Structure formats: C-alpha cells, structure tokens
C-alpha cells in the first residue's frame, strides 16, 4: 500500500507540473500563492478517502491517464521526481506555534527533444493564522542543444525562482523552434538552388541567394525571444549582402529600406508567405511558378 501511495503522489506531482505549462503566466507577486496552492494539492493527500486498495488503484489509473493526456498536449514528460522534507522548527518557534519546513524537490524530464533537470527548494512557514510558502532556490540544468536562445529564459526563470513560468515558456519555446525548423526545411526543399542553410535547419538563419546574380544575397535572422513575463515570440530580421557597385546605383534606397519593408511584409502576409515572396523577388525564375 505504501508503494502504491508513493506512486500516486509522484503522478500527482507530474500532473501538476504539466498543467502549469498550459496556463497563462501568473501575475507578478503571485508566485508564492501559486506555489502554496499547487503543492498543497499535491502533498496533502486525501488518502483517508481511499478505503481500499481498489480505490487506490482506480485513482492511480485515473492519474496515469491524465498524465498521458497532458504529456501529449504539452510535449512535456516528467521522467523522475523526488522530494525530501526538512523540519526547521526550533524550540522558540514551537512555543509560538510556528512551524517551518523546507522541501527539497528534484525532477527531470523532456520537452520533445530537449532534456532538463530542475532542483528547487520551497520554504513553508505556518502559524496560527496562515501558511506562507516561497521558492528559495532554483537550479535548472539543460542538456546541450543547438538553440542558443534557450539560455536566455532559463536564466530569467532561475533569477525569478519561477518553476511554473519555466514550464510554460519551455513548452511554447519548443513549439516555435519546431515551426522554424519545418519552415526552413520546407523552403530548402522547394527552392534548393536559392535557399541555403549553412548552419543547418535548427540554426536561426537562412540565406536566400539569387541564382542569376550570386553576389546578391539576403539573410533571414529568425530568433525566438522570451519577454519578462515569459511570453515566447518570434523575431525576424533581414540582412542584405549586395555588391558595392549595386549600392551606388540604388538611388531610391531600396536596399537600405529592405529590412523595414520586410517587417511590414511580415505584418501583412505572415512568416511563410513573406519568405516565399522574398525568394520569388530575388530569384526571378521562381516568380510565377514552382521550381522543377
């Protein structure tokens, strides 16, 4: 019975972590309340309601089904989870009916192709009137990946000690990375002579080179950024590589305004249609038809 109960609690912890990836980022200053509510739900088990091992197995099966659904929905899979509790209540606190407990959590898992490990501590202080809890330490370990932008929001999550924000940002970050990969591969396959991926599809840049004038080239820089609130957004910029002689002939400043025009094009057409338009403009042989 004890082993089954421990497995149920582990599954509950995994389910709570995955649910957090589907929610909107919490308001500033609300992390303590969020932590308190979530972890109380996980660890203050209502085991008294399980009158038999049959009830326990039924609850276990329900949690496993829920965990599978959430893993499929978010792409996040928790592989291992452990918790240690340390009682920090001293004699003076006991006299004042104050209880202080430090929980040390460790979990590891994957978000599609990215592996991660989290270690964090939660300090709970309870007196006669209320219970407060806060994350006092957070350490995030990421396996090496090709995504240089990953370290940006990981550092922010550690600095803010926000576990749930990390899961939400990671979920959407990976989704954007996969979309960028698919988009780059699509254009490379459709326009193999014009599109070049010198650093591979998982990199943040794509080169578009004129097939008739090889010295004319456009470089698309596609970064995936996370703002202060954990919202993940794409940022695309355009760079030009044009011979100096051509710049001198560009009296209307077309090349100079190319980056501004590209951002306007993104707002009107969207990412894929804007990129396709660029390729067809630079490579006139693709202007009205698909390549062979």
PDB file of C-alpha atoms in Angstrom:
ATOM      1  CA  UNK A   1       0.000   0.000   0.000  1.00  0.00           C
ATOM      2  CA  UNK A   2       2.806   2.464   0.841  1.00  0.00           C
ATOM      3  CA  UNK A   3       4.493   1.939  -2.516  1.00  0.00           C
ATOM      4  CA  UNK A   4       1.211   2.500  -4.365  1.00  0.00           C
ATOM      5  CA  UNK A   5       0.538   5.642  -2.368  1.00  0.00           C
ATOM      6  CA  UNK A   6       4.036   6.948  -3.170  1.00  0.00           C
ATOM      7  CA  UNK A   7       3.450   6.297  -6.877  1.00  0.00           C
ATOM      8  CA  UNK A   8       0.139   8.182  -6.743  1.00  0.00           C
ATOM      9  CA  UNK A   9       1.828  11.189  -5.152  1.00  0.00           C
ATOM     10  CA  UNK A  10       4.562  11.147  -7.788  1.00  0.00           C
ATOM     11  CA  UNK A  11       1.975  11.060 -10.566  1.00  0.00           C
ATOM     12  CA  UNK A  12       0.100  13.926  -8.942  1.00  0.00           C
ATOM     13  CA  UNK A  13       3.308  15.982  -8.916  1.00  0.00           C
ATOM     14  CA  UNK A  14       3.917  15.248 -12.592  1.00  0.00           C
ATOM     15  CA  UNK A  15       0.326  16.158 -13.494  1.00  0.00           C
ATOM     16  CA  UNK A  16       0.579  19.467 -11.633  1.00  0.00           C
ATOM     17  CA  UNK A  17       3.807  20.356 -13.450  1.00  0.00           C
ATOM     18  CA  UNK A  18       2.254  19.616 -16.833  1.00  0.00           C
ATOM     19  CA  UNK A  19      -0.929  21.554 -16.051  1.00  0.00           C
ATOM     20  CA  UNK A  20       1.188  24.602 -15.324  1.00  0.00           C
ATOM     21  CA  UNK A  21       2.556  24.511 -18.882  1.00  0.00           C
ATOM     22  CA  UNK A  22      -0.955  25.074 -20.259  1.00  0.00           C
ATOM     23  CA  UNK A  23      -1.804  28.100 -18.105  1.00  0.00           C
ATOM     24  CA  UNK A  24      -1.221  31.814 -18.655  1.00  0.00           C
ATOM     25  CA  UNK A  25       1.759  33.308 -16.806  1.00  0.00           C
ATOM     26  CA  UNK A  26       0.772  34.357 -13.251  1.00  0.00           C
ATOM     27  CA  UNK A  27       0.589  37.999 -12.236  1.00  0.00           C
ATOM     28  CA  UNK A  28       3.739  39.486 -10.700  1.00  0.00           C
ATOM     29  CA  UNK A  29       3.912  38.887  -6.966  1.00  0.00           C
ATOM     30  CA  UNK A  30       1.548  35.910  -7.100  1.00  0.00           C
ATOM     31  CA  UNK A  31       4.149  33.164  -7.233  1.00  0.00           C
ATOM     32  CA  UNK A  32       4.040  32.384  -3.517  1.00  0.00           C
ATOM     33  CA  UNK A  33       0.288  31.879  -3.531  1.00  0.00           C
ATOM     34  CA  UNK A  34       0.523  29.770  -6.667  1.00  0.00           C
ATOM     35  CA  UNK A  35       3.234  27.578  -5.173  1.00  0.00           C
ATOM     36  CA  UNK A  36       1.311  27.200  -1.930  1.00  0.00           C
ATOM     37  CA  UNK A  37      -1.891  26.128  -3.647  1.00  0.00           C
ATOM     38  CA  UNK A  38      -0.283  23.743  -6.134  1.00  0.00           C
ATOM     39  CA  UNK A  39       1.967  21.915  -3.719  1.00  0.00           C
ATOM     40  CA  UNK A  40      -0.668  21.675  -1.016  1.00  0.00           C
ATOM     41  CA  UNK A  41      -2.882  19.947  -3.562  1.00  0.00           C
ATOM     42  CA  UNK A  42      -0.069  17.546  -4.414  1.00  0.00           C
ATOM     43  CA  UNK A  43       1.177  16.608  -0.973  1.00  0.00           C
ATOM     44  CA  UNK A  44      -1.782  16.999   1.350  1.00  0.00           C
ATOM     45  CA  UNK A  45      -3.221  13.792   0.030  1.00  0.00           C
ATOM     46  CA  UNK A  46      -6.759  12.774   0.787  1.00  0.00           C
ATOM     47  CA  UNK A  47      -5.659   9.205   1.424  1.00  0.00           C
ATOM     48  CA  UNK A  48      -8.290   8.811   4.182  1.00  0.00           C
ATOM     49  CA  UNK A  49     -10.874   8.712   1.381  1.00  0.00           C
ATOM     50  CA  UNK A  50      -9.261   5.680  -0.156  1.00  0.00           C
ATOM     51  CA  UNK A  51     -10.975   2.981   1.863  1.00  0.00           C
ATOM     52  CA  UNK A  52      -9.440   0.085  -0.010  1.00  0.00           C
ATOM     53  CA  UNK A  53      -6.602  -0.802  -2.324  1.00  0.00           C
ATOM     54  CA  UNK A  54      -9.204  -0.983  -5.101  1.00  0.00           C
ATOM     55  CA  UNK A  55      -9.935   2.725  -4.646  1.00  0.00           C
ATOM     56  CA  UNK A  56      -6.215   3.431  -4.663  1.00  0.00           C
ATOM     57  CA  UNK A  57      -5.656   1.503  -7.907  1.00  0.00           C
ATOM     58  CA  UNK A  58      -8.614   3.285  -9.501  1.00  0.00           C
ATOM     59  CA  UNK A  59      -7.183   6.668  -8.556  1.00  0.00           C
ATOM     60  CA  UNK A  60      -3.764   5.603  -9.804  1.00  0.00           C
ATOM     61  CA  UNK A  61      -5.215   4.599 -13.171  1.00  0.00           C
ATOM     62  CA  UNK A  62      -7.010   7.936 -13.466  1.00  0.00           C
ATOM     63  CA  UNK A  63      -3.802   9.862 -12.758  1.00  0.00           C
ATOM     64  CA  UNK A  64      -1.853   7.826 -15.301  1.00  0.00           C
ATOM     65  CA  UNK A  65      -4.464   8.570 -17.982  1.00  0.00           C
ATOM     66  CA  UNK A  66      -4.434  12.268 -17.108  1.00  0.00           C
ATOM     67  CA  UNK A  67      -0.638  12.350 -17.167  1.00  0.00           C
ATOM     68  CA  UNK A  68      -0.558  10.730 -20.619  1.00  0.00           C
ATOM     69  CA  UNK A  69      -3.064  13.284 -21.933  1.00  0.00           C
ATOM     70  CA  UNK A  70      -1.128  16.244 -20.520  1.00  0.00           C
ATOM     71  CA  UNK A  71       2.174  14.883 -21.860  1.00  0.00           C
ATOM     72  CA  UNK A  72       0.653  14.566 -25.327  1.00  0.00           C
ATOM     73  CA  UNK A  73      -0.844  18.058 -25.114  1.00  0.00           C
ATOM     74  CA  UNK A  74       2.251  19.903 -23.869  1.00  0.00           C
ATOM     75  CA  UNK A  75       5.082  17.703 -25.114  1.00  0.00           C
ATOM     76  CA  UNK A  76       6.497  17.676 -21.570  1.00  0.00           C
ATOM     77  CA  UNK A  77       7.232  14.317 -19.979  1.00  0.00           C
ATOM     78  CA  UNK A  78       8.423  14.008 -16.363  1.00  0.00           C
ATOM     79  CA  UNK A  79      10.748  11.007 -16.045  1.00  0.00           C
ATOM     80  CA  UNK A  80      11.878  11.156 -12.423  1.00  0.00           C
ATOM     81  CA  UNK A  81      10.702  13.011  -9.341  1.00  0.00           C
ATOM     82  CA  UNK A  82      11.831  13.025  -5.706  1.00  0.00           C
ATOM     83  CA  UNK A  83      11.212  15.141  -2.612  1.00  0.00           C
ATOM     84  CA  UNK A  84      12.909  15.499   0.754  1.00  0.00           C
ATOM     85  CA  UNK A  85      11.471  17.369   3.720  1.00  0.00           C
ATOM     86  CA  UNK A  86      13.494  19.017   6.470  1.00  0.00           C
ATOM     87  CA  UNK A  87      11.895  20.357   9.658  1.00  0.00           C
ATOM     88  CA  UNK A  88      13.463  23.712  10.577  1.00  0.00           C
ATOM     89  CA  UNK A  89      11.190  24.393  13.535  1.00  0.00           C
ATOM     90  CA  UNK A  90      13.190  25.376  16.629  1.00  0.00           C
ATOM     91  CA  UNK A  91      12.106  25.354  20.303  1.00  0.00           C
ATOM     92  CA  UNK A  92      11.279  29.057  20.266  1.00  0.00           C
ATOM     93  CA  UNK A  93       9.108  28.609  17.171  1.00  0.00           C
ATOM     94  CA  UNK A  94       7.287  25.694  18.763  1.00  0.00           C
ATOM     95  CA  UNK A  95       6.385  27.830  21.773  1.00  0.00           C
ATOM     96  CA  UNK A  96       4.924  30.441  19.434  1.00  0.00           C
ATOM     97  CA  UNK A  97       3.046  27.758  17.414  1.00  0.00           C
ATOM     98  CA  UNK A  98       5.197  28.421  14.367  1.00  0.00           C
ATOM     99  CA  UNK A  99       6.173  25.582  12.061  1.00  0.00           C
ATOM    100  CA  UNK A 100       8.905  25.956   9.439  1.00  0.00           C
ATOM    101  CA  UNK A 101       9.519  23.231   6.843  1.00  0.00           C
ATOM    102  CA  UNK A 102      11.969  23.132   3.919  1.00  0.00           C
ATOM    103  CA  UNK A 103      11.028  20.944   0.957  1.00  0.00           C
ATOM    104  CA  UNK A 104      13.753  19.941  -1.497  1.00  0.00           C
ATOM    105  CA  UNK A 105      12.437  18.868  -4.895  1.00  0.00           C
ATOM    106  CA  UNK A 106      14.203  17.300  -7.835  1.00  0.00           C
ATOM    107  CA  UNK A 107      12.674  16.315 -11.158  1.00  0.00           C
ATOM    108  CA  UNK A 108      13.906  15.548 -14.642  1.00  0.00           C
ATOM    109  CA  UNK A 109      12.210  15.056 -17.956  1.00  0.00           C
ATOM    110  CA  UNK A 110      11.967  16.072 -21.579  1.00  0.00           C
ATOM    111  CA  UNK A 111      10.064  18.585 -23.663  1.00  0.00           C
ATOM    112  CA  UNK A 112      10.006  16.841 -27.005  1.00  0.00           C
ATOM    113  CA  UNK A 113      13.712  16.780 -27.992  1.00  0.00           C
ATOM    114  CA  UNK A 114      15.022  18.918 -25.089  1.00  0.00           C
ATOM    115  CA  UNK A 115      16.102  17.329 -21.790  1.00  0.00           C
ATOM    116  CA  UNK A 116      16.002  19.216 -18.494  1.00  0.00           C
ATOM    117  CA  UNK A 117      16.506  18.780 -14.756  1.00  0.00           C
ATOM    118  CA  UNK A 118      15.146  21.009 -12.007  1.00  0.00           C
ATOM    119  CA  UNK A 119      16.265  21.294  -8.397  1.00  0.00           C
ATOM    120  CA  UNK A 120      14.378  23.723  -6.177  1.00  0.00           C
ATOM    121  CA  UNK A 121      13.550  24.373  -2.525  1.00  0.00           C
ATOM    122  CA  UNK A 122      10.276  25.552  -1.013  1.00  0.00           C
ATOM    123  CA  UNK A 123      10.210  27.106   2.439  1.00  0.00           C
ATOM    124  CA  UNK A 124       6.857  26.808   4.255  1.00  0.00           C
ATOM    125  CA  UNK A 125       6.130  28.854   7.363  1.00  0.00           C
ATOM    126  CA  UNK A 126       2.893  28.181   9.230  1.00  0.00           C
ATOM    127  CA  UNK A 127       1.482  29.907  12.297  1.00  0.00           C
ATOM    128  CA  UNK A 128      -1.920  30.028  13.930  1.00  0.00           C
ATOM    129  CA  UNK A 129      -3.302  32.382  11.287  1.00  0.00           C
ATOM    130  CA  UNK A 130      -1.890  31.404   7.909  1.00  0.00           C
ATOM    131  CA  UNK A 131       0.539  29.377   5.842  1.00  0.00           C
ATOM    132  CA  UNK A 132       3.076  31.037   3.556  1.00  0.00           C
ATOM    133  CA  UNK A 133       5.418  29.362   1.122  1.00  0.00           C
ATOM    134  CA  UNK A 134       8.079  30.563  -1.309  1.00  0.00           C
ATOM    135  CA  UNK A 135      10.702  29.081  -3.580  1.00  0.00           C
ATOM    136  CA  UNK A 136      14.042  29.963  -2.012  1.00  0.00           C
ATOM    137  CA  UNK A 137      16.347  28.343  -4.563  1.00  0.00           C
ATOM    138  CA  UNK A 138      16.008  27.142  -8.157  1.00  0.00           C
ATOM    139  CA  UNK A 139      18.614  25.460 -10.314  1.00  0.00           C
ATOM    140  CA  UNK A 140      17.808  24.458 -13.905  1.00  0.00           C
ATOM    141  CA  UNK A 141      20.107  22.119 -15.798  1.00  0.00           C
ATOM    142  CA  UNK A 142      19.599  21.830 -19.563  1.00  0.00           C
ATOM    143  CA  UNK A 143      21.213  19.311 -21.835  1.00  0.00           C
ATOM    144  CA  UNK A 144      23.270  20.973 -24.628  1.00  0.00           C
ATOM    145  CA  UNK A 145      21.123  21.895 -27.647  1.00  0.00           C
ATOM    146  CA  UNK A 146      21.504  23.795 -30.894  1.00  0.00           C
ATOM    147  CA  UNK A 147      19.160  26.504 -29.635  1.00  0.00           C
ATOM    148  CA  UNK A 148      21.233  29.385 -28.346  1.00  0.00           C
ATOM    149  CA  UNK A 149      18.143  31.347 -27.257  1.00  0.00           C
ATOM    150  CA  UNK A 150      17.308  28.685 -24.673  1.00  0.00           C
ATOM    151  CA  UNK A 151      19.709  30.017 -22.049  1.00  0.00           C
ATOM    152  CA  UNK A 152      18.001  33.430 -22.056  1.00  0.00           C
ATOM    153  CA  UNK A 153      14.709  32.456 -20.465  1.00  0.00           C
ATOM    154  CA  UNK A 154      16.293  29.692 -18.366  1.00  0.00           C
ATOM    155  CA  UNK A 155      18.466  32.313 -16.661  1.00  0.00           C
ATOM    156  CA  UNK A 156      15.412  34.533 -16.156  1.00  0.00           C
ATOM    157  CA  UNK A 157      13.416  31.683 -14.594  1.00  0.00           C
ATOM    158  CA  UNK A 158      16.288  30.908 -12.214  1.00  0.00           C
ATOM    159  CA  UNK A 159      16.651  34.561 -11.291  1.00  0.00           C
ATOM    160  CA  UNK A 160      12.944  34.890 -10.544  1.00  0.00           C
ATOM    161  CA  UNK A 161      12.760  31.401  -8.974  1.00  0.00           C
ATOM    162  CA  UNK A 162       9.655  30.658 -11.039  1.00  0.00           C
ATOM    163  CA  UNK A 163       9.204  26.941 -11.740  1.00  0.00           C
ATOM    164  CA  UNK A 164       5.813  27.217 -13.416  1.00  0.00           C
ATOM    165  CA  UNK A 165       6.943  30.034 -15.689  1.00  0.00           C
ATOM    166  CA  UNK A 166       9.820  27.828 -16.822  1.00  0.00           C
ATOM    167  CA  UNK A 167       7.461  25.026 -17.883  1.00  0.00           C
ATOM    168  CA  UNK A 168       5.137  27.357 -19.778  1.00  0.00           C
ATOM    169  CA  UNK A 169       7.979  29.143 -21.572  1.00  0.00           C
ATOM    170  CA  UNK A 170       9.730  25.874 -22.425  1.00  0.00           C
ATOM    171  CA  UNK A 171       6.561  24.430 -23.940  1.00  0.00           C
ATOM    172  CA  UNK A 172       5.978  27.378 -26.294  1.00  0.00           C
ATOM    173  CA  UNK A 173       9.704  27.853 -26.981  1.00  0.00           C
ATOM    174  CA  UNK A 174       9.991  24.296 -28.284  1.00  0.00           C
ATOM    175  CA  UNK A 175       6.866  24.736 -30.399  1.00  0.00           C
ATOM    176  CA  UNK A 176       8.357  27.805 -32.092  1.00  0.00           C
ATOM    177  CA  UNK A 177      11.700  26.029 -32.606  1.00  0.00           C
ATOM    178  CA  UNK A 178       9.985  23.137 -34.333  1.00  0.00           C
ATOM    179  CA  UNK A 179       7.968  25.508 -36.505  1.00  0.00           C
ATOM    180  CA  UNK A 180      11.132  27.374 -37.508  1.00  0.00           C
ATOM    181  CA  UNK A 181      12.854  24.080 -38.374  1.00  0.00           C
ATOM    182  CA  UNK A 182       9.926  22.940 -40.517  1.00  0.00           C
ATOM    183  CA  UNK A 183       9.749  26.290 -42.307  1.00  0.00           C
ATOM    184  CA  UNK A 184      13.462  26.357 -43.128  1.00  0.00           C
ATOM    185  CA  UNK A 185      13.400  22.752 -44.356  1.00  0.00           C
ATOM    186  CA  UNK A 186      10.310  23.444 -46.458  1.00  0.00           C
ATOM    187  CA  UNK A 187      11.951  26.306 -48.355  1.00  0.00           C
ATOM    188  CA  UNK A 188      15.240  24.439 -48.714  1.00  0.00           C
ATOM    189  CA  UNK A 189      13.408  21.511 -50.334  1.00  0.00           C
ATOM    190  CA  UNK A 190      11.217  23.732 -52.510  1.00  0.00           C
ATOM    191  CA  UNK A 191      14.000  26.096 -53.653  1.00  0.00           C
ATOM    192  CA  UNK A 192      17.229  24.074 -53.309  1.00  0.00           C
ATOM    193  CA  UNK A 193      19.283  26.336 -55.598  1.00  0.00           C
ATOM    194  CA  UNK A 194      18.256  29.592 -53.907  1.00  0.00           C
ATOM    195  CA  UNK A 195      17.934  28.678 -50.229  1.00  0.00           C
ATOM    196  CA  UNK A 196      20.961  27.726 -48.138  1.00  0.00           C
ATOM    197  CA  UNK A 197      21.129  26.559 -44.520  1.00  0.00           C
ATOM    198  CA  UNK A 198      24.837  26.874 -43.780  1.00  0.00           C
ATOM    199  CA  UNK A 199      24.357  26.033 -40.079  1.00  0.00           C
ATOM    200  CA  UNK A 200      21.545  23.526 -40.507  1.00  0.00           C
ATOM    201  CA  UNK A 201      17.774  23.796 -40.145  1.00  0.00           C
ATOM    202  CA  UNK A 202      17.977  24.102 -36.357  1.00  0.00           C
ATOM    203  CA  UNK A 203      20.019  27.309 -36.599  1.00  0.00           C
ATOM    204  CA  UNK A 204      18.487  30.777 -36.501  1.00  0.00           C
ATOM    205  CA  UNK A 205      19.413  31.922 -40.029  1.00  0.00           C
ATOM    206  CA  UNK A 206      18.539  31.152 -43.620  1.00  0.00           C
ATOM    207  CA  UNK A 207      20.332  32.511 -46.689  1.00  0.00           C
ATOM    208  CA  UNK A 208      18.493  33.358 -49.926  1.00  0.00           C
ATOM    209  CA  UNK A 209      20.839  33.780 -52.867  1.00  0.00           C
ATOM    210  CA  UNK A 210      19.976  34.990 -56.348  1.00  0.00           C
ATOM    211  CA  UNK A 211      20.596  32.183 -58.822  1.00  0.00           C
ATOM    212  CA  UNK A 212      21.250  34.654 -61.655  1.00  0.00           C
ATOM    213  CA  UNK A 213      23.356  37.110 -59.600  1.00  0.00           C
ATOM    214  CA  UNK A 214      25.180  35.023 -56.927  1.00  0.00           C
ATOM    215  CA  UNK A 215      26.650  38.112 -55.281  1.00  0.00           C
ATOM    216  CA  UNK A 216      23.152  39.259 -54.283  1.00  0.00           C
ATOM    217  CA  UNK A 217      22.086  37.584 -51.042  1.00  0.00           C
ATOM    218  CA  UNK A 218      19.505  38.045 -48.300  1.00  0.00           C
ATOM    219  CA  UNK A 219      19.993  36.594 -44.833  1.00  0.00           C
ATOM    220  CA  UNK A 220      16.943  35.961 -42.665  1.00  0.00           C
ATOM    221  CA  UNK A 221      17.687  36.015 -38.923  1.00  0.00           C
ATOM    222  CA  UNK A 222      14.882  34.290 -37.027  1.00  0.00           C
ATOM    223  CA  UNK A 223      15.255  34.470 -33.255  1.00  0.00           C
ATOM    224  CA  UNK A 224      12.864  33.149 -30.640  1.00  0.00           C
ATOM    225  CA  UNK A 225      12.667  35.504 -27.676  1.00  0.00           C
ATOM    226  CA  UNK A 226      11.033  35.334 -24.254  1.00  0.00           C
ATOM    227  CA  UNK A 227       9.858  38.546 -22.612  1.00  0.00           C
ATOM    228  CA  UNK A 228       9.868  39.423 -18.901  1.00  0.00           C
ATOM    229  CA  UNK A 229       6.507  37.730 -18.363  1.00  0.00           C
ATOM    230  CA  UNK A 230       7.583  34.507 -20.040  1.00  0.00           C
ATOM    231  CA  UNK A 231       5.711  35.084 -23.309  1.00  0.00           C
ATOM    232  CA  UNK A 232       7.548  33.483 -26.230  1.00  0.00           C
ATOM    233  CA  UNK A 233       7.570  35.409 -29.512  1.00  0.00           C
ATOM    234  CA  UNK A 234       9.409  35.116 -32.857  1.00  0.00           C
ATOM    235  CA  UNK A 235      11.590  37.989 -34.060  1.00  0.00           C
ATOM    236  CA  UNK A 236      12.640  38.041 -37.707  1.00  0.00           C
ATOM    237  CA  UNK A 237      15.157  40.426 -39.236  1.00  0.00           C
ATOM    238  CA  UNK A 238      16.565  40.790 -42.721  1.00  0.00           C
ATOM    239  CA  UNK A 239      20.173  41.487 -43.706  1.00  0.00           C
ATOM    240  CA  UNK A 240      21.388  42.184 -47.232  1.00  0.00           C
ATOM    241  CA  UNK A 241      24.639  41.323 -48.965  1.00  0.00           C
ATOM    242  CA  UNK A 242      24.901  43.449 -52.094  1.00  0.00           C
ATOM    243  CA  UNK A 243      27.955  44.427 -54.186  1.00  0.00           C
ATOM    244  CA  UNK A 244      29.213  47.956 -53.555  1.00  0.00           C
ATOM    245  CA  UNK A 245      28.658  48.923 -57.182  1.00  0.00           C
ATOM    246  CA  UNK A 246      24.994  47.974 -56.908  1.00  0.00           C
ATOM    247  CA  UNK A 247      24.589  50.101 -53.784  1.00  0.00           C
ATOM    248  CA  UNK A 248      25.898  53.105 -55.663  1.00  0.00           C
ATOM    249  CA  UNK A 249      23.261  52.570 -58.350  1.00  0.00           C
ATOM    250  CA  UNK A 250      20.464  52.195 -55.795  1.00  0.00           C
ATOM    251  CA  UNK A 251      19.307  55.838 -55.884  1.00  0.00           C
ATOM    252  CA  UNK A 252      15.911  55.057 -54.325  1.00  0.00           C
ATOM    253  CA  UNK A 253      17.411  53.343 -51.270  1.00  0.00           C
ATOM    254  CA  UNK A 254      15.639  50.049 -51.877  1.00  0.00           C
ATOM    255  CA  UNK A 255      18.412  48.031 -50.267  1.00  0.00           C
ATOM    256  CA  UNK A 256      18.643  50.385 -47.310  1.00  0.00           C
ATOM    257  CA  UNK A 257      14.903  50.084 -46.653  1.00  0.00           C
ATOM    258  CA  UNK A 258      14.786  46.317 -47.218  1.00  0.00           C
ATOM    259  CA  UNK A 259      14.692  45.422 -43.505  1.00  0.00           C
ATOM    260  CA  UNK A 260      11.858  47.880 -42.783  1.00  0.00           C
ATOM    261  CA  UNK A 261       9.891  46.683 -45.812  1.00  0.00           C
ATOM    262  CA  UNK A 262      10.360  43.063 -44.703  1.00  0.00           C
ATOM    263  CA  UNK A 263       8.892  43.755 -41.260  1.00  0.00           C
ATOM    264  CA  UNK A 264       5.905  45.417 -42.897  1.00  0.00           C
ATOM    265  CA  UNK A 265       5.533  42.396 -45.187  1.00  0.00           C
ATOM    266  CA  UNK A 266       5.538  40.064 -42.175  1.00  0.00           C
ATOM    267  CA  UNK A 267       2.682  42.007 -40.628  1.00  0.00           C
ATOM    268  CA  UNK A 268       0.599  41.716 -43.784  1.00  0.00           C
ATOM    269  CA  UNK A 269       1.383  38.213 -45.073  1.00  0.00           C
ATOM    270  CA  UNK A 270       2.751  36.267 -42.117  1.00  0.00           C
ATOM    271  CA  UNK A 271       6.061  34.441 -41.893  1.00  0.00           C
ATOM    272  CA  UNK A 272       5.809  31.769 -44.598  1.00  0.00           C
ATOM    273  CA  UNK A 273       4.151  33.932 -47.250  1.00  0.00           C
ATOM    274  CA  UNK A 274       6.608  36.779 -46.616  1.00  0.00           C
ATOM    275  CA  UNK A 275       9.603  34.465 -47.038  1.00  0.00           C
ATOM    276  CA  UNK A 276       8.159  32.985 -50.218  1.00  0.00           C
ATOM    277  CA  UNK A 277       7.652  36.467 -51.654  1.00  0.00           C
ATOM    278  CA  UNK A 278      11.280  37.346 -50.979  1.00  0.00           C
ATOM    279  CA  UNK A 279      12.530  34.230 -52.721  1.00  0.00           C
ATOM    280  CA  UNK A 280      10.420  34.902 -55.790  1.00  0.00           C
ATOM    281  CA  UNK A 281      11.515  38.555 -55.959  1.00  0.00           C
ATOM    282  CA  UNK A 282      15.219  37.719 -55.629  1.00  0.00           C
ATOM    283  CA  UNK A 283      15.077  34.691 -57.892  1.00  0.00           C
ATOM    284  CA  UNK A 284      13.032  35.768 -60.903  1.00  0.00           C
ATOM    285  CA  UNK A 285      12.907  32.261 -62.378  1.00  0.00           C
ATOM    286  CA  UNK A 286      10.587  31.343 -59.497  1.00  0.00           C
ATOM    287  CA  UNK A 287       8.406  34.395 -59.897  1.00  0.00           C
ATOM    288  CA  UNK A 288       5.356  32.809 -61.425  1.00  0.00           C
ATOM    289  CA  UNK A 289       5.850  29.100 -60.971  1.00  0.00           C
ATOM    290  CA  UNK A 290       7.220  26.424 -58.714  1.00  0.00           C
ATOM    291  CA  UNK A 291      10.740  25.195 -59.385  1.00  0.00           C
ATOM    292  CA  UNK A 292      11.248  21.904 -61.189  1.00  0.00           C
TER     293      UNK A 292
END
